[in-house]
XYZ file of C-alpha atoms in Angstrom:
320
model
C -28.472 -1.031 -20.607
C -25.437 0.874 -19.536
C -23.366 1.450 -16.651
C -21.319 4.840 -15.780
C -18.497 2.340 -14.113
C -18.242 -0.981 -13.491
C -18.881 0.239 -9.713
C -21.883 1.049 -10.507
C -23.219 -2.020 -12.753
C -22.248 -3.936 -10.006
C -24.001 -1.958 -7.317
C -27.414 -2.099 -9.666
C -26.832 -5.950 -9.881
C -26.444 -6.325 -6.309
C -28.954 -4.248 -6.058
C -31.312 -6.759 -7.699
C -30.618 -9.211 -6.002
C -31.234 -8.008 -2.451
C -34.957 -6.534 -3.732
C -35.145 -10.448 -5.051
C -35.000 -10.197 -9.021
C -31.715 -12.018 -9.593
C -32.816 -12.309 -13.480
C -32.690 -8.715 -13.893
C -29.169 -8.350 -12.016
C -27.857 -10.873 -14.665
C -26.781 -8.036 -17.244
C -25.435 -5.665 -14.435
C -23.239 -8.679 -12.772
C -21.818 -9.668 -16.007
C -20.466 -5.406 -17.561
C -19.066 -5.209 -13.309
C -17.588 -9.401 -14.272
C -16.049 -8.631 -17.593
C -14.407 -5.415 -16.112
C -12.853 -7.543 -13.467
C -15.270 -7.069 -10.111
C -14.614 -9.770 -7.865
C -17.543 -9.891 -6.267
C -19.651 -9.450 -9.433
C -17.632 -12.864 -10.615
C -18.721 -14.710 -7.462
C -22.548 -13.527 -7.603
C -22.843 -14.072 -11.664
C -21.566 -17.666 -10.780
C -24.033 -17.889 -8.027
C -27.301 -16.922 -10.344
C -25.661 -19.164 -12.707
C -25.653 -22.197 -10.622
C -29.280 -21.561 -9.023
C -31.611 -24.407 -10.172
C -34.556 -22.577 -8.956
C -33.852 -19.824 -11.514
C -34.284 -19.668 -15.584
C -30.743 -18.410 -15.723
C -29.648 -21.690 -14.986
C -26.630 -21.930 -16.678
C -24.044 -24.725 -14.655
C -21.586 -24.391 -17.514
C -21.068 -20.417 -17.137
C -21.250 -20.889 -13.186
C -18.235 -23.668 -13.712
C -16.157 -21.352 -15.627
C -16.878 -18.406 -13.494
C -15.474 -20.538 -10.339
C -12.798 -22.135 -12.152
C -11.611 -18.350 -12.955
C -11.672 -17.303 -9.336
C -9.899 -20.726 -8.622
C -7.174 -20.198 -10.827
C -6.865 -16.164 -10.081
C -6.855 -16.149 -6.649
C -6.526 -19.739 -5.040
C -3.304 -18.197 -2.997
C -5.012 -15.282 -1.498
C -3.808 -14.868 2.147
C -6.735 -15.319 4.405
C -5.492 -13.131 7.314
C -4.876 -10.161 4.828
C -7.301 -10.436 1.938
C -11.144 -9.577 1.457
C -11.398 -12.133 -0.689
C -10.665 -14.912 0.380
C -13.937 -16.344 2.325
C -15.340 -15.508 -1.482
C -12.791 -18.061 -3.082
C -13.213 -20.605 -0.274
C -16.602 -20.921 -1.211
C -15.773 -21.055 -4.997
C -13.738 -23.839 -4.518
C -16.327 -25.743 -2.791
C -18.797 -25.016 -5.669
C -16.049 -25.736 -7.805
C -15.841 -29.174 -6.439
C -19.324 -29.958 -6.578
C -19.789 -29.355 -10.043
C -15.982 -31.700 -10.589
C -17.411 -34.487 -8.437
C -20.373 -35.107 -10.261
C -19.412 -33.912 -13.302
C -20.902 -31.603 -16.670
C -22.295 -33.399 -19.258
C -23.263 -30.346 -21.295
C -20.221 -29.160 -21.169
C -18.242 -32.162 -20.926
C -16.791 -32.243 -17.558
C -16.108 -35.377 -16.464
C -16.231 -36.794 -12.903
C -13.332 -36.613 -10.866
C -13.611 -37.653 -7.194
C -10.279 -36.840 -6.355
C -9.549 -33.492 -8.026
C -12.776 -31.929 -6.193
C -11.626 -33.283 -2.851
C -7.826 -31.172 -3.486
C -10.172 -28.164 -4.073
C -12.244 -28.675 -0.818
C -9.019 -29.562 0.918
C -7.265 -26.758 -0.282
C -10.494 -24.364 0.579
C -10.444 -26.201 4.209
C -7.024 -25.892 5.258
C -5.499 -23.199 3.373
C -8.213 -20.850 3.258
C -10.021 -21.998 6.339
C -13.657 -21.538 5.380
C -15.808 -23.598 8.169
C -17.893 -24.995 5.601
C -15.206 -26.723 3.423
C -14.128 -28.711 6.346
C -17.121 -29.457 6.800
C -17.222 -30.872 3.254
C -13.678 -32.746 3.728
C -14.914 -34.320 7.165
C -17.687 -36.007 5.083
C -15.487 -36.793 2.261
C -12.413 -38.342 4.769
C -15.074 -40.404 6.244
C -16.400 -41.958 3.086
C -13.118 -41.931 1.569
C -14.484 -40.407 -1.279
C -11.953 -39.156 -4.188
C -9.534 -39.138 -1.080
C -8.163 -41.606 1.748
C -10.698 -42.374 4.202
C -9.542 -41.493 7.173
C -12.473 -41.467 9.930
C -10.027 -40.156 12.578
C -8.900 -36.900 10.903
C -12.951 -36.321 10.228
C -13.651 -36.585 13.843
C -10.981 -33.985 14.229
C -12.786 -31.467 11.889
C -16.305 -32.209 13.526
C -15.273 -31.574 16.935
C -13.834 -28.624 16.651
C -16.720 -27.106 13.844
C -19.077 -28.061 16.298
C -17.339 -26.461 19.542
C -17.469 -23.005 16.805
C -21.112 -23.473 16.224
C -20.921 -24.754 12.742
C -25.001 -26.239 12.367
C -24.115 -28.438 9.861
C -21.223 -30.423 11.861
C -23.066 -30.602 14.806
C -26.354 -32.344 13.535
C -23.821 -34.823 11.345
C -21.692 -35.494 14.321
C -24.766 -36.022 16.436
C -26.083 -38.676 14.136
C -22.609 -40.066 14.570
C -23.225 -40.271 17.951
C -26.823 -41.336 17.502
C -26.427 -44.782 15.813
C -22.590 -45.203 16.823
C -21.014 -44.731 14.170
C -17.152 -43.812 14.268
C -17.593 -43.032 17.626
C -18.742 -44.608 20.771
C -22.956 -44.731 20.688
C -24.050 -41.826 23.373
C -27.680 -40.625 22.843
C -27.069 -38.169 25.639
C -24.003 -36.049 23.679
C -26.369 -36.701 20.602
C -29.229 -34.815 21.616
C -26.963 -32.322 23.203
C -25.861 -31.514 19.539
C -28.745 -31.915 17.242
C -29.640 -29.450 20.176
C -27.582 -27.043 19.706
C -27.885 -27.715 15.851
C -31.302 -27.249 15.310
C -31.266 -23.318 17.011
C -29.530 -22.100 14.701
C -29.981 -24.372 12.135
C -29.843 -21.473 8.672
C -32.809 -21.760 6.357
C -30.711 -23.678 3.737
C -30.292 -26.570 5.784
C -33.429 -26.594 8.292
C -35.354 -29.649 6.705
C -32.200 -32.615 7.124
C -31.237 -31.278 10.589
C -34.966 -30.829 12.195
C -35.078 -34.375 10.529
C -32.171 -35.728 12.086
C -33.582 -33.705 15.543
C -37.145 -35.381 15.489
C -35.152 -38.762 14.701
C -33.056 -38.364 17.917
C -35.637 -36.531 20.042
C -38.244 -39.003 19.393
C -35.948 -42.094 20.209
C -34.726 -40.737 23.166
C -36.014 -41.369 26.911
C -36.107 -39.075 29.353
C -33.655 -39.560 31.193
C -31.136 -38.996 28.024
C -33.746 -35.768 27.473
C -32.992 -34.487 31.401
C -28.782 -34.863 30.723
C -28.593 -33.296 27.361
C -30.730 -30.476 28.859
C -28.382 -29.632 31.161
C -25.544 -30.575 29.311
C -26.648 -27.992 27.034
C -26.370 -25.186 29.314
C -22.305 -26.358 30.057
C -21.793 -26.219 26.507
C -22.873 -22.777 25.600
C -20.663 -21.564 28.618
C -17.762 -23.360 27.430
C -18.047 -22.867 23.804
C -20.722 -20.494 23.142
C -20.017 -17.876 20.968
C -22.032 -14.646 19.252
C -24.823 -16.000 17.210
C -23.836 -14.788 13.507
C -27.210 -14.902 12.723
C -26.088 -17.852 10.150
C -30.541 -18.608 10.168
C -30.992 -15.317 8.356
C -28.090 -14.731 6.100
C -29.445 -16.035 3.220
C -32.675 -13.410 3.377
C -34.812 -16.924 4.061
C -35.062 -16.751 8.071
C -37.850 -14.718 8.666
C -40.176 -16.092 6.054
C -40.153 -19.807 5.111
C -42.941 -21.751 6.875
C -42.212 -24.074 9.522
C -43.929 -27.365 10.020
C -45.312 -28.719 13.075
C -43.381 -32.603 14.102
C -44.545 -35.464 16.082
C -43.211 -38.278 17.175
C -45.075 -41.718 15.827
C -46.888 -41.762 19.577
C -48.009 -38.467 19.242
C -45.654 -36.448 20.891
C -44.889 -32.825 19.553
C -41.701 -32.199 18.410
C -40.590 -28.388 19.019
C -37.787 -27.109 16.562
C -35.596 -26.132 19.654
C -34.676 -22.964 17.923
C -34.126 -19.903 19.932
C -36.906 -18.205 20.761
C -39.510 -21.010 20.592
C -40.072 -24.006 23.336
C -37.486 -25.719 24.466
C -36.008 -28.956 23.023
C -37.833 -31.094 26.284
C -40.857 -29.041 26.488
C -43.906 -30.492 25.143
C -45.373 -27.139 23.686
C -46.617 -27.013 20.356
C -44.756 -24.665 18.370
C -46.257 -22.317 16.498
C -45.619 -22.218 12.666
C -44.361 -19.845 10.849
C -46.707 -18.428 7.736
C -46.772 -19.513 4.442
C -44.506 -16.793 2.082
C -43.173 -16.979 -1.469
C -39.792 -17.190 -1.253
C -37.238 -14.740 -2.463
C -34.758 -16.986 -3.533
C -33.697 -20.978 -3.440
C -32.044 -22.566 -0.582
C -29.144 -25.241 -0.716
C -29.700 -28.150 -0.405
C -27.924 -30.215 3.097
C -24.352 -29.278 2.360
C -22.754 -27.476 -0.992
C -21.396 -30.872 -2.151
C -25.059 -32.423 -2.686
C -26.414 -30.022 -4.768
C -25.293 -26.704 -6.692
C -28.275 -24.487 -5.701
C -26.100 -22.113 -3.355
C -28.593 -19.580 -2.690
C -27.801 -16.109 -2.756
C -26.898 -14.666 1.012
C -24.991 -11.553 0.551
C -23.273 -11.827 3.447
C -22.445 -15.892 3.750
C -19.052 -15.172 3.319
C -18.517 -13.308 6.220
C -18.324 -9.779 3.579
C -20.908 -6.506 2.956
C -21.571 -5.792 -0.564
C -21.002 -1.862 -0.796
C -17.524 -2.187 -1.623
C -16.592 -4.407 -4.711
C -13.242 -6.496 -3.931
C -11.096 -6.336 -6.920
């Protein structure tokens, strides 16, 4: 196969990907990668590291974010494209550090992946590697625990919207945890989490929603309801559509929850019943999927998906 420019090879690979054959954008991503596309580098490393995919290939994906990581680490992230792209390569980066490569024999090391999500948190401010450090600071894991500084990074990802901090920080809440138990600002966040929860992370937060929903009473129900409404006055902000970014929104089915007395559980995401009401919701229908999800988080797993926009970037213009 050839290209007429590495523009172009990379516009055919991307192009594969969005019509859902990332095996046949491998060739294309790799002619726009060698001639030094950024964003071909990012997406290579992201088939790469896809465990749904035959291309698996965790050792190329590794070296691929390691490159970006050492290349462009101290991008400016007020005045360069790039950098919500190498944010998110150093968080891959540190999964793959943290547990290690056999194949390729990477060792485990705890602490250096926690100075790449640190540096991708507060250097390069990506939302999702704080996320990542919060849980890491709490568990003290490859860095000094340090439950206070966590809490910091919660609350304020959560008053921005971030899913992911929200339904942790209301499980927080939920059992106590760190923080003072309140099953009332619980369900207000596993709320708030769970409509607009993205497809990569719907299962662990719609568990941690029928967990909370189930155990609480109504009265809790009645105050987070209305708590709910304060919140999105005081906080709300423009729905980025994080649900759909990673093309998986629209089409992966959704399962009907009950609580262990029978009560039905509604998702609480927009459009559908709310979180109190005791409406069955109706699922969505059964589709193949396009691509694989992530798993809860980008440290537990190094199935990123492939959402062409996730970093916050369109795809008809290749970064160099």
């Amino acid at each position: 196969m050839t290209f007429a420019s590495p523009e172009a090879a990379y516009d055919h690979g991307i192009g594969a990907l969005q019509s859902g054959h990332p095996e046949l954008a491998i060739k294309a991503l790799e002619y726009a990668a060698d001639h030094d596309i950024f964003l071909a580098q990012f997406y290579l490393a992201r088939v790469f590291a896809d465990n749904a995919l035959a291309s698996t290939d965790h050792g190329r994906a590794f070296a691929l974010y390691q490159t970006i990581a050492d290349e462009h680490a101290d991008v400016d992230p007020d005045d360069d494209q790039r950098a919500p792209f190498v944010a998110k390569s150093l968080t891959a980066l540190a999964s793959y550090v943290k547990s290690g490569i056999p194949a390729i024999g990477l060792q485990p090391n705890a602490r250096r992946a926690a100075e790449y999500v640190r540096h991708a948190a507060t250097s390069l401010r990506d939302e999702d590697a704080q996320f990542e450090l919060a849980k890491l600071l709490l568990k003290g894991d490859g860095i000094a625990a340090n439950p206070q500084e966590a809490l910091y990074w919660l609350s304020g990802l959560s008053k921005k919207g971030h899913t992911g901090a929200q339904a942790f920080l209301a499980d927080l809440y939920w059992r106590g945890q760190h923080v003072g138990r309140d099953h009332t600002q619980a369900l207000l966040l596993i709320t708030l989490a769970v409509e607009n929860a993205p497809a990569s992370e719907r299962v662990w937060i719609e568990d941690k929603f029928q967990n909370i929903f189930c155990g609480a009473g109504e009265g809790v129900r009645q105050q987070a309801q209305g708590a709910v409404a304060e919140w999105r006055t005081k906080y709300g902000r423009a729905n980025d559509d994080r649900g759909s970014r990673d093309g998986l929104g629209a089409i992966q089915p959704r399962t009907v929850r009950e609580c262990s007395n029978g009560e039905l559980v509604t998702s609480g995401r927009r459009g559908e019943a709310s979180a109190t009401s005791n409406s069955t919701p109706a699922p969505m229908p059964n589709s193949a999927r396009t691509f694989a999800p992530a798993g809860a988080g980008v440290m537990q797993g190094n199935t990123l998906g492939f959402g062409l926009r996730d970093a916050g970037q369109t795809t008809t213009s290749p970064v160099r």
